Short mmCIF file of C-alpha atoms in Angstrom, two decimals:
data_model
loop_
_atom_site.label_atom_id
_atom_site.label_comp_id
_atom_site.label_asym_id
_atom_site.label_seq_id
_atom_site.Cartn_x
_atom_site.Cartn_y
_atom_site.Cartn_z
CA MET A 23 34.21 -80.48 60.43
CA LEU A 24 36.09 -77.86 58.37
CA LEU A 25 39.09 -79.56 56.55
CA PRO A 26 41.20 -78.32 53.39
CA ASN A 27 40.75 -79.25 50.18
CA GLU A 28 44.37 -79.43 49.62
CA VAL A 29 47.43 -80.04 51.46
CA THR A 30 51.01 -79.32 50.57
CA ILE A 31 53.65 -81.58 51.51
CA ILE A 32 56.97 -80.51 52.26
CA GLU A 33 59.62 -83.45 51.89
CA VAL A 34 62.32 -83.11 54.36
CA GLY A 35 63.72 -86.70 53.76
CA PRO A 36 66.94 -85.63 51.94
CA ARG A 37 68.31 -83.15 54.19
CA ASP A 38 66.27 -84.03 57.54
CA GLY A 39 65.62 -87.82 57.15
CA LEU A 40 69.47 -88.52 56.26
CA GLN A 41 71.34 -85.97 58.36
CA ASN A 42 71.60 -88.75 61.23
CA GLU A 43 72.35 -91.56 59.16
CA LYS A 44 76.04 -92.55 60.43
CA ASN A 45 76.98 -94.14 56.90
CA PHE A 46 77.46 -92.00 54.35
CA VAL A 47 74.62 -92.22 51.50
CA PRO A 48 76.37 -91.77 48.11
CA THR A 49 75.77 -88.69 46.34
CA GLU A 50 74.23 -90.40 43.18
CA VAL A 51 72.02 -92.26 45.56
CA LYS A 52 70.61 -89.07 47.20
CA GLU A 53 70.20 -87.44 43.51
CA GLN A 54 68.23 -90.47 42.55
CA PHE A 55 65.94 -89.98 45.51
CA ILE A 56 65.15 -86.69 45.04
CA HIS A 57 64.36 -87.31 41.43
CA ASN A 58 61.86 -89.81 42.45
CA LEU A 59 60.33 -87.86 44.92
CA SER A 60 59.85 -85.27 42.60
CA ASP A 61 58.49 -87.89 39.99
CA ALA A 62 55.96 -88.94 42.67
CA GLY A 63 54.47 -85.45 42.63
CA ILE A 64 56.26 -83.66 45.51
CA GLN A 65 57.17 -80.15 44.42
CA GLU A 66 58.70 -78.92 47.59
CA MET A 67 61.68 -80.20 49.62
CA GLU A 68 64.51 -79.71 51.74
CA ILE A 69 67.35 -81.02 49.60
CA THR A 70 70.49 -80.46 51.85
CA SER A 71 71.89 -78.23 54.29
CA PHE A 72 75.07 -76.24 54.40
CA VAL A 73 76.36 -77.08 57.87
CA SER A 74 79.69 -78.22 58.97
CA PRO A 75 80.55 -81.76 57.97
CA LYS A 76 82.57 -81.95 61.20
CA TRP A 77 79.33 -82.16 62.99
CA VAL A 78 77.02 -83.49 60.17
CA PRO A 79 79.33 -85.42 57.81
CA GLN A 80 76.15 -86.70 56.03
CA MET A 81 75.67 -83.20 54.31
CA GLN A 82 79.31 -82.99 52.83
CA ASP A 83 78.26 -83.23 49.28
CA ALA A 84 75.81 -80.12 49.90
CA ALA A 85 77.43 -78.24 47.04
CA THR A 86 77.05 -81.12 44.62
CA ILE A 87 73.35 -81.74 45.48
CA VAL A 88 72.44 -78.21 44.87
CA SER A 89 74.25 -77.98 41.58
CA SER A 90 72.02 -81.19 40.42
CA ASN A 91 68.90 -80.25 38.18
CA PHE A 92 65.71 -81.17 40.12
CA ASN A 93 62.25 -80.63 39.03
CA ILE A 94 61.00 -78.85 42.28
CA ARG A 95 59.71 -75.58 42.86
CA ARG A 96 62.51 -74.22 44.89
CA LYS A 97 66.10 -75.45 45.89
CA LEU A 98 65.54 -74.99 49.62
CA VAL A 99 68.32 -75.85 51.89
CA LEU A 100 68.90 -75.56 55.96
CA THR A 101 71.63 -72.81 56.55
CA PRO A 102 72.58 -72.42 60.33
CA ASN A 103 74.53 -69.30 60.12
CA ARG A 104 75.91 -66.79 57.80
CA LYS A 105 78.35 -68.83 56.39
CA GLY A 106 75.90 -71.45 55.44
CA VAL A 107 73.69 -68.86 53.70
CA GLU A 108 76.66 -67.41 51.86
CA ARG A 109 77.58 -70.50 50.40
CA ALA A 110 73.96 -71.43 49.54
CA LEU A 111 73.52 -68.12 47.48
CA GLU A 112 77.00 -68.52 45.87
CA LEU A 113 75.63 -71.79 44.46
CA GLY A 114 72.22 -70.46 43.36
CA CYS A 115 69.85 -71.58 45.75
CA ASP A 116 66.73 -69.48 46.02
CA ALA A 117 65.53 -70.62 49.17
CA VAL A 118 67.15 -71.24 52.58
CA ALA A 119 65.72 -72.33 55.96
CA VAL A 120 66.96 -70.92 59.19
CA PHE A 121 66.13 -72.69 62.66
CA VAL A 122 66.27 -71.46 66.20
CA GLY A 123 64.78 -73.71 69.24
CA VAL A 124 62.45 -72.18 71.45
CA SER A 125 64.04 -73.68 74.46
CA ASN A 126 67.55 -72.05 75.36
CA SER A 127 69.07 -75.41 76.25
CA PHE A 128 68.31 -77.01 73.02
CA ASN A 129 69.70 -74.24 71.11
CA LYS A 130 72.93 -74.11 73.26
CA LYS A 131 73.29 -77.69 72.51
CA ASN A 132 72.45 -77.19 68.86
CA ILE A 133 74.08 -74.10 67.87
CA ASN A 134 76.14 -72.80 71.11
CA LYS A 135 73.77 -69.88 71.34
CA THR A 136 70.94 -68.89 73.23
CA THR A 137 67.63 -68.34 71.51
CA MET A 138 67.65 -64.68 71.70
CA GLU A 139 71.49 -64.54 70.68
CA SER A 140 70.47 -66.65 67.62
CA MET A 141 67.76 -64.24 66.70
CA GLU A 142 69.84 -61.29 66.92
CA GLU A 143 72.26 -62.81 64.52
CA LEU A 144 69.74 -63.99 62.23
CA LYS A 145 67.69 -60.75 61.89
CA PRO A 146 70.02 -58.88 59.78
CA ILE A 147 70.76 -62.16 57.83
CA ILE A 148 66.97 -62.29 57.12
CA ALA A 149 66.67 -58.51 55.72
CA GLU A 150 69.52 -59.14 53.57
CA LEU A 151 67.77 -62.42 51.90
CA LYS A 152 64.66 -60.62 51.53
CA LYS A 153 66.27 -57.74 49.58
CA LYS A 154 67.73 -60.23 47.29
CA ASN A 155 64.15 -62.03 46.83
CA ILE A 156 65.24 -65.32 48.41
CA PHE A 157 62.37 -67.27 50.28
CA VAL A 158 63.03 -67.59 53.82
CA ARG A 159 61.79 -70.68 56.01
CA ALA A 160 61.94 -70.30 59.64
CA CYS A 161 62.04 -73.94 61.17
CA ILE A 162 61.05 -73.26 64.97
CA SER A 163 62.38 -76.23 66.82
CA THR A 164 61.09 -77.69 70.26
CA ALA A 165 57.84 -75.84 69.90
CA PHE A 166 56.21 -78.21 72.22
CA TYR A 167 58.59 -79.85 74.27
CA CYS A 168 62.52 -79.80 74.68
CA PRO A 169 64.70 -82.88 75.51
CA PHE A 170 66.48 -80.75 78.13
CA GLU A 171 63.61 -78.41 79.92
CA GLY A 172 60.33 -80.55 79.07
CA LYS A 173 57.30 -78.80 78.12
CA VAL A 174 57.86 -75.42 76.28
CA SER A 175 55.17 -72.76 76.89
CA GLU A 176 52.71 -72.05 74.12
CA GLU A 177 53.50 -68.22 74.84
CA ALA A 178 57.30 -68.81 74.51
CA THR A 179 56.75 -70.48 70.86
CA ILE A 180 54.07 -67.64 69.85
CA LYS A 181 56.59 -64.98 70.85
CA LEU A 182 59.45 -66.63 68.95
CA CYS A 183 57.11 -67.19 65.71
CA GLN A 184 56.28 -63.63 65.90
CA GLU A 185 59.51 -62.40 66.12
CA PHE A 186 60.36 -64.44 63.02
CA VAL A 187 57.32 -62.83 60.95
CA ALA A 188 58.44 -59.54 62.11
CA ALA A 189 61.95 -60.12 60.73
CA GLY A 190 60.24 -60.78 56.98
CA VAL A 191 60.64 -64.52 56.88
CA ASP A 192 57.78 -66.22 54.35
CA GLU A 193 57.15 -69.39 56.08
CA LEU A 194 56.90 -70.95 59.72
CA SER A 195 57.76 -74.66 60.17
CA VAL A 196 56.80 -75.40 63.64
CA ALA A 197 58.10 -78.38 65.11
CA ASP A 198 57.50 -81.29 67.53
CA THR A 199 61.25 -82.38 67.64
CA ILE A 200 61.06 -84.93 69.85
CA GLY A 201 57.45 -86.14 69.23
CA MET A 202 55.95 -85.79 72.72
CA ALA A 203 53.06 -83.47 71.53
CA VAL A 204 49.41 -84.73 71.87
CA PRO A 205 46.35 -83.64 69.37
CA THR A 206 44.76 -81.29 72.10
CA GLU A 207 48.19 -79.68 72.19
CA SER A 208 48.38 -79.67 68.46
CA PHE A 209 45.04 -78.26 67.83
CA ALA A 210 45.63 -75.41 70.81
CA LEU A 211 48.90 -74.19 69.40
CA PHE A 212 48.34 -74.24 65.74
CA SER A 213 44.65 -72.64 66.32
CA LYS A 214 46.45 -69.64 68.26
CA LEU A 215 49.17 -69.35 65.39
CA LYS A 216 46.74 -69.21 62.82
CA GLU A 217 44.76 -66.32 64.76
CA LYS A 218 47.65 -64.35 65.66
CA LEU A 219 49.35 -64.77 62.30
CA PRO A 220 47.13 -64.98 59.58
CA ALA A 221 49.21 -63.93 56.65
CA ILE A 222 52.17 -66.15 57.06
CA LEU A 223 52.78 -69.75 55.49
CA LEU A 224 52.38 -72.07 58.36
CA THR A 225 53.74 -75.76 58.47
CA ALA A 226 53.31 -78.33 61.09
CA HIS A 227 56.21 -80.66 61.52
CA PHE A 228 55.97 -83.87 63.52
CA HIS A 229 58.01 -86.87 64.59
CA ASP A 230 56.49 -90.02 65.12
CA THR A 231 58.29 -90.87 68.48
CA ARG A 232 55.34 -91.93 70.28
CA LYS A 233 53.31 -92.64 67.31
CA MET A 234 51.18 -89.46 67.85
CA ALA A 235 52.38 -87.94 64.44
CA LEU A 236 49.13 -88.76 62.31
CA ALA A 237 46.65 -87.71 65.05
CA ASN A 238 48.65 -84.45 65.58
CA ILE A 239 48.43 -83.89 61.77
CA PHE A 240 44.88 -84.40 62.11
CA ALA A 241 44.23 -81.94 64.76
CA ALA A 242 46.29 -79.45 62.97
CA LEU A 243 44.23 -79.76 59.77
CA GLN A 244 41.02 -79.13 62.13
CA ALA A 245 42.88 -75.84 63.42
CA GLY A 246 43.25 -74.67 59.63
CA ILE A 247 47.10 -75.62 58.90
CA ASP A 248 47.62 -77.10 55.23
CA ARG A 249 51.07 -77.41 54.64
CA PHE A 250 52.97 -80.29 56.56
CA ASP A 251 56.75 -81.46 56.70
CA THR A 252 57.25 -85.19 56.07
CA SER A 253 59.75 -87.44 55.42
CA ALA A 254 59.61 -90.31 53.06
CA GLY A 255 60.04 -94.07 54.75
CA GLY A 256 59.78 -91.88 58.25
CA LEU A 257 63.57 -91.34 57.89
CA GLY A 258 65.11 -88.66 60.70
CA GLY A 259 66.06 -87.85 63.92
CA CYS A 260 68.01 -85.01 65.15
CA PRO A 261 71.44 -85.50 66.13
CA PHE A 262 71.09 -82.56 68.74
CA ALA A 263 67.97 -83.93 70.42
CA PRO A 264 68.22 -86.91 72.27
CA GLY A 265 65.16 -89.10 71.83
CA ALA A 266 64.16 -87.74 68.62
CA THR A 267 63.21 -90.43 66.42
CA GLY A 268 62.19 -90.28 62.79
CA ASN A 269 59.71 -87.89 61.11
CA VAL A 270 56.28 -88.75 60.27
CA ALA A 271 56.34 -90.96 56.98
CA THR A 272 55.15 -89.39 53.78
CA GLU A 273 53.48 -92.39 52.23
CA ASP A 274 51.40 -92.53 55.58
CA VAL A 275 50.31 -89.00 55.71
CA VAL A 276 49.50 -89.04 52.21
CA TYR A 277 47.39 -92.29 52.64
CA MET A 278 45.33 -90.89 55.43
CA LEU A 279 44.97 -87.51 53.63
CA GLU A 280 43.85 -89.40 50.12
CA ARG A 281 41.43 -91.16 52.21
CA ILE A 282 39.64 -88.64 54.00
CA GLY A 283 39.24 -86.78 50.56
CA ILE A 284 42.26 -84.20 50.82
CA GLN A 285 44.26 -83.73 47.69
CA THR A 286 48.18 -84.08 47.72
CA GLY A 287 49.01 -84.37 44.04
CA ILE A 288 51.30 -87.19 45.09
CA GLU A 289 51.21 -90.75 43.63
CA LEU A 290 51.69 -93.53 46.16
CA ASP A 291 53.24 -96.19 44.19
CA LYS A 292 55.58 -93.66 42.94
CA LEU A 293 56.50 -92.55 46.35
CA VAL A 294 57.30 -96.21 47.34
CA ASN A 295 59.77 -96.24 44.26
CA ALA A 296 61.50 -93.25 45.90
CA ILE A 297 61.80 -94.76 49.31
CA ASP A 298 63.15 -98.18 47.60
CA VAL A 299 66.17 -96.12 46.19
CA ILE A 300 67.07 -94.92 49.98
CA ALA A 301 65.91 -98.13 51.51
CA PRO A 302 69.42 -100.38 51.15
CA MET A 303 71.17 -97.45 52.61
CA ILE A 304 69.69 -96.74 55.70
CA ALA A 305 70.86 -98.46 58.82
CA ARG A 306 67.35 -99.15 60.20
CA PRO A 307 64.64 -100.89 58.39
CA ILE A 308 61.75 -98.66 57.06
CA GLU A 309 58.76 -99.55 59.04
CA SER A 310 56.17 -97.15 57.75
CA GLY A 311 52.75 -98.85 57.71
CA TYR A 312 51.99 -97.91 54.17
CA TYR A 313 55.43 -98.84 52.83
CA GLN A 314 55.58 -102.11 54.73
CA LEU A 315 52.03 -103.25 53.35
CA ALA A 316 53.24 -102.08 49.76
CA LYS A 317 56.09 -104.44 49.66
CA LYS A 318 54.21 -107.55 51.15
CA SER A 319 51.28 -107.06 48.36
CA VAL A 320 54.22 -107.04 45.53
#
């Protein structure tokens, strides 16, 4: 079995993990959370998003977050439209994430545009960003299943990924947004994406709604994927995707990878310390297996 020797973890807890929390997490707690994640060895992470505070009030402190000094590779923020991109650039961000759902229904619910309309809007923005040497990450939502349309075809997902690559993005984050994919589907899609788009950074993003995330990650590893979005404590859930629960927990993924001999550069004890910072602020308990065992052994 051919598996990578190393894997890059992209931590999405500060953004994707917290965006659905109803109680506002104080800015200083978010900053400490990010500092502790970095101290644990995580070098790539989504730190916030420039979205409307009306729709996602948890991200109302985005400007303060990106103005903080963090020891990370790049300040990656989610930007849903031109206004968000402009704000991110004004504040010195050197990496932005844009997103489009493969499913038209999801896209309409999320940003009130069809998939095609979103792409037409994003293509010139991506071109402008690349002229300014900004790292561009494209998040492909509902790559496997949609909460409104059901199964999404591989062909539709691959086509959207190809459009983004042609537009000039640096990375594709391909997401099982509502956590319905199974390992055979993970292996099949990522094998085809690796074959058709060999030069792009490919990242797999799994939610753990049906406890399939670790199995899907292992299948993606077998397909040649060596980059994964994860969320410390398993935090997360999309406010515009009914049924989407938390992302796969960073600590569980790191534990699995390290046990099978794949290096991540992340220290689990320090990762637990980072989760300790955010856990008291979260409405639901942290249920990831590794975290629960770590706390019991103290």
